[in-house]
Amino acid sequence: MLKYIDVANRIESTIKEQKLAQGTKLPSLMNLCEQYQVSKTTMVKALASLEQQGVIFQVQGSGIFVRLQKRPGFISLTTNSGFTHDLSGYKITSKTLELTTVTATSDLQEKFECPSDEPFYFLKRLRYIDDQVLCIENSYFRQKLIPYLNREIVEDSVFGYIQKALNLKIGFSDKFLRANTLNTEDAELLSLPPKSPGFFLDELFYSNSGVPFDLSQNVYNFKHAKFFMQSINK
Amino acid sequence: MLKYIDVANRIESTIKEQKLAQGTKLPSLMNLCEQYQVSKTTMVKALASLEQQGVIFQVQGSGIFVRLQKRPGFISLTTNSGFTHDLSGYKITSKTLELTTVTATSDLQEKFECPSDEPFYFLKRLRYIDDQVLCIENSYFRQKLIPYLNREIVEDSVFGYIQKALNLKIGFSDKFLRANTLNTEDAELLSLPPKSPGFFLDELFYSNSGVPFDLSQNVYNFKHAKFFMQSINK
DNA sequence: AAGTGGTCTAGACCACATG
DNA sequence: ATGTGGTCTAGACCACTTT
């Protein structure tokens, strides 16, 4: 475990355990260095990481302060931990509707920069929050990188499997967001009246070496899905 | 100008001028250090900043690569430069509908942690893209921090005025996103049929010392507004 | 003036990828 | 084995805020 990550985690845990309010002042930089027995540079890096995550904010010449991070009921777009983590406290379940092999559509060809005969796993599932439909997930996994998938893996955690069994590390992702009217099929799946609005979130995931391996096209129930993100202007 | 920011800007400019494609390999770290005459640590910091912005991605043991950043027609949620910047190439205009002084509603009291008699400027305006309505902006500026506003300032750039004339620096912001059915008034303002979907984006801006000073509640026309964000999983 | 966060450096060492 | 990115350190110096 890297030192600055470890220190960052420990500071974050302390903040959460003590339930410090937004704006609470933390000990000074040099003070924290002594407390955690690391150099100034390492502490600066740990704090920069926490600031990026929205856990704290730093004011030059003044101090280090707690920033309110979690908003109960909101799905975080910043932290990529998946909404099972964001929505802890709610009952999250899922149902697999389809798991098949398909070849690249024109959309996939463009997004993955691949030929039309490249094979993908297509996974369609519903995700529920407290037994109400939260979203429809349409995922395309590139078989070049994910050579095998089955229903068991999918019922558990695809990303967990990808990282542990295949040792494929997630590097970064692009997200595309918009609203639109639901089509008949999606409205029905989401248990909503025809022509209800939908929140559309497309995510393209890249490995740590920059190769795209998963496109997820998600349609969220507007009544249950609210999103949240934090940014810093530096 | 800080050295690492300067170096980062220069590298970014080079990438854009040369129109390097996604995946193009840049010179090695040490190579870049020599080229820009900075220490390794400073270059690491410059590159970390570019990686965070989505301009490049780094692969340990392998190299530094260009990441495709801008998606034409999409509004970036990551870079806080405002959509006039994201949508360069389109004609962006605006029309002020209302500029009045109000006292804190219960929503404002909660978000700003302020008493009910605290005064705010309320600004309502429409923003157009190529002469079509893109969004309705409802902004509340805290008079404690922004003591004066008039129509002239508002027609120009509120954030430019805040930063230059008032020397108030933007520190960070919280964003809340959801879809919903438009009410009659908003649908009419957006030139959309009744009960069309709308993309709702609320933004709460904080000063660099952590004081919230602006709440913007924005309703976007789902036909013209598409959003984009990049994240890294490290 | 004192205290606090932020930048920058040189250099040692570590971790990963590629040939 | 070599090269590449990444971490960590001690310490000098800078910029901003508070008293």
Short mmCIF file of N, CA and C (backbone and C1' of nucleotides) in Angstrom, two decimals, chain D residues 2-19:
data_model
loop_
_atom_site.label_atom_id
_atom_site.label_comp_id
_atom_site.label_asym_id
_atom_site.label_seq_id
_atom_site.Cartn_x
_atom_site.Cartn_y
_atom_site.Cartn_z
P DT D 2 21.67 -3.39 -18.68
"O5'" DT D 2 20.47 -2.51 -19.22
"C5'" DT D 2 20.00 -2.71 -20.57
"C4'" DT D 2 18.71 -1.93 -20.76
"C3'" DT D 2 18.77 -0.49 -20.26
"O3'" DT D 2 18.49 0.36 -21.36
"C1'" DT D 2 16.77 -1.55 -19.55
P DG D 3 18.70 1.96 -21.16
"O5'" DG D 3 17.19 2.44 -21.12
"C5'" DG D 3 16.32 2.06 -22.19
"C4'" DG D 3 14.90 2.32 -21.76
"C3'" DG D 3 14.67 3.74 -21.23
"O3'" DG D 3 13.55 4.29 -21.92
"C1'" DG D 3 13.79 2.15 -19.74
P DT D 4 13.09 5.79 -21.63
"O5'" DT D 4 11.74 5.58 -20.82
"C5'" DT D 4 10.69 4.77 -21.39
"C4'" DT D 4 9.60 4.67 -20.36
"C3'" DT D 4 9.40 6.02 -19.64
"O3'" DT D 4 8.11 6.54 -19.80
"C1'" DT D 4 9.65 4.24 -18.07
P DG D 5 7.82 7.99 -19.21
"O5'" DG D 5 6.96 7.61 -17.93
"C5'" DG D 5 5.66 7.05 -18.11
"C4'" DG D 5 5.20 6.43 -16.81
"C3'" DG D 5 4.74 7.45 -15.76
"O3'" DG D 5 3.61 6.90 -15.09
"C1'" DG D 5 6.46 6.13 -14.86
P DG D 6 2.87 7.66 -13.94
"O5'" DG D 6 3.63 7.15 -12.64
"C5'" DG D 6 3.24 5.92 -12.03
"C4'" DG D 6 3.77 5.90 -10.62
"C3'" DG D 6 3.39 7.13 -9.79
"O3'" DG D 6 2.82 6.67 -8.57
"C1'" DG D 6 5.71 6.74 -9.65
P DT D 7 2.45 7.62 -7.44
"O5'" DT D 7 3.69 7.41 -6.44
"C5'" DT D 7 3.93 6.10 -5.94
"C4'" DT D 7 5.03 6.16 -4.92
"C3'" DT D 7 4.79 7.13 -3.76
"O3'" DT D 7 5.01 6.38 -2.57
"C1'" DT D 7 6.94 7.49 -4.70
P DC D 8 4.55 6.97 -1.17
"O5'" DC D 8 5.84 7.73 -0.66
"C5'" DC D 8 6.97 6.96 -0.26
"C4'" DC D 8 8.15 7.89 -0.06
"C3'" DC D 8 7.84 9.13 0.80
"O3'" DC D 8 8.28 8.87 2.12
"C1'" DC D 8 9.33 9.56 -1.05
P DT D 9 8.12 9.98 3.25
"O5'" DT D 9 9.51 10.72 3.14
"C5'" DT D 9 10.68 9.92 2.93
"C4'" DT D 9 11.88 10.82 2.79
"C3'" DT D 9 11.77 12.12 3.58
"O3'" DT D 9 12.76 12.18 4.60
"C1'" DT D 9 12.53 12.53 1.34
P DA D 10 12.60 13.24 5.78
"O5'" DA D 10 13.63 14.37 5.34
"C5'" DA D 10 14.99 14.02 5.03
"C4'" DA D 10 15.74 15.27 4.65
"C3'" DA D 10 15.48 16.46 5.58
"O3'" DA D 10 16.71 17.17 5.78
"C1'" DA D 10 14.77 17.00 3.38
P DG D 11 16.77 18.42 6.78
"O5'" DG D 11 16.77 19.65 5.78
"C5'" DG D 11 17.50 19.57 4.56
"C4'" DG D 11 17.04 20.67 3.63
"C3'" DG D 11 16.60 21.96 4.36
"O3'" DG D 11 17.17 23.07 3.68
"C1'" DG D 11 15.00 21.35 2.81
P DA D 12 17.54 24.42 4.49
"O5'" DA D 12 17.37 25.52 3.34
"C5'" DA D 12 17.96 25.28 2.06
"C4'" DA D 12 17.10 25.94 0.99
"C3'" DA D 12 16.65 27.35 1.37
"O3'" DA D 12 17.02 28.27 0.34
"C1'" DA D 12 14.82 26.04 0.59
P DC D 13 16.91 29.84 0.61
"O5'" DC D 13 15.51 30.20 -0.07
"C5'" DC D 13 15.24 29.75 -1.40
"C4'" DC D 13 13.76 29.86 -1.66
"C3'" DC D 13 13.15 31.22 -1.25
"O3'" DC D 13 12.64 31.83 -2.41
"C1'" DC D 13 11.76 29.41 -0.67
P DC D 14 12.07 33.33 -2.38
"O5'" DC D 14 10.53 33.10 -2.72
"C5'" DC D 14 10.16 32.20 -3.78
"C4'" DC D 14 8.65 32.00 -3.75
"C3'" DC D 14 7.87 33.29 -3.53
"O3'" DC D 14 6.85 33.35 -4.51
"C1'" DC D 14 7.19 31.63 -1.97
P DA D 15 5.84 34.59 -4.51
"O5'" DA D 15 4.58 34.01 -3.73
"C5'" DA D 15 3.77 33.01 -4.33
"C4'" DA D 15 2.46 32.95 -3.56
"C3'" DA D 15 1.79 34.30 -3.34
"O3'" DA D 15 0.39 34.06 -3.40
"C1'" DA D 15 2.24 33.34 -1.25
P DC D 16 -0.62 35.26 -3.58
"O5'" DC D 16 -1.63 35.04 -2.38
"C5'" DC D 16 -2.15 33.74 -2.11
"C4'" DC D 16 -2.41 33.61 -0.63
"C3'" DC D 16 -3.26 34.76 -0.05
"O3'" DC D 16 -4.52 34.20 0.29
"C1'" DC D 16 -1.44 34.11 1.39
P DT D 17 -5.67 35.09 0.93
"O5'" DT D 17 -5.51 34.87 2.50
"C5'" DT D 17 -5.45 33.55 3.03
"C4'" DT D 17 -5.38 33.62 4.55
"C3'" DT D 17 -6.30 34.63 5.21
"O3'" DT D 17 -6.92 33.94 6.28
"C1'" DT D 17 -4.07 34.96 5.94
P DT D 18 -8.09 34.54 7.12
"O5'" DT D 18 -7.41 34.74 8.55
"C5'" DT D 18 -6.65 33.66 9.10
"C4'" DT D 18 -5.76 34.21 10.19
"C3'" DT D 18 -6.46 35.14 11.17
"O3'" DT D 18 -6.35 34.56 12.47
"C1'" DT D 18 -4.37 36.03 10.47
P DT D 19 -7.08 35.20 13.71
"O5'" DT D 19 -5.92 35.98 14.49
"C5'" DT D 19 -4.70 35.29 14.78
"C4'" DT D 19 -3.74 36.29 15.38
"C3'" DT D 19 -4.42 37.34 16.28
"O3'" DT D 19 -3.66 37.50 17.48
"C1'" DT D 19 -3.10 38.41 14.64
#
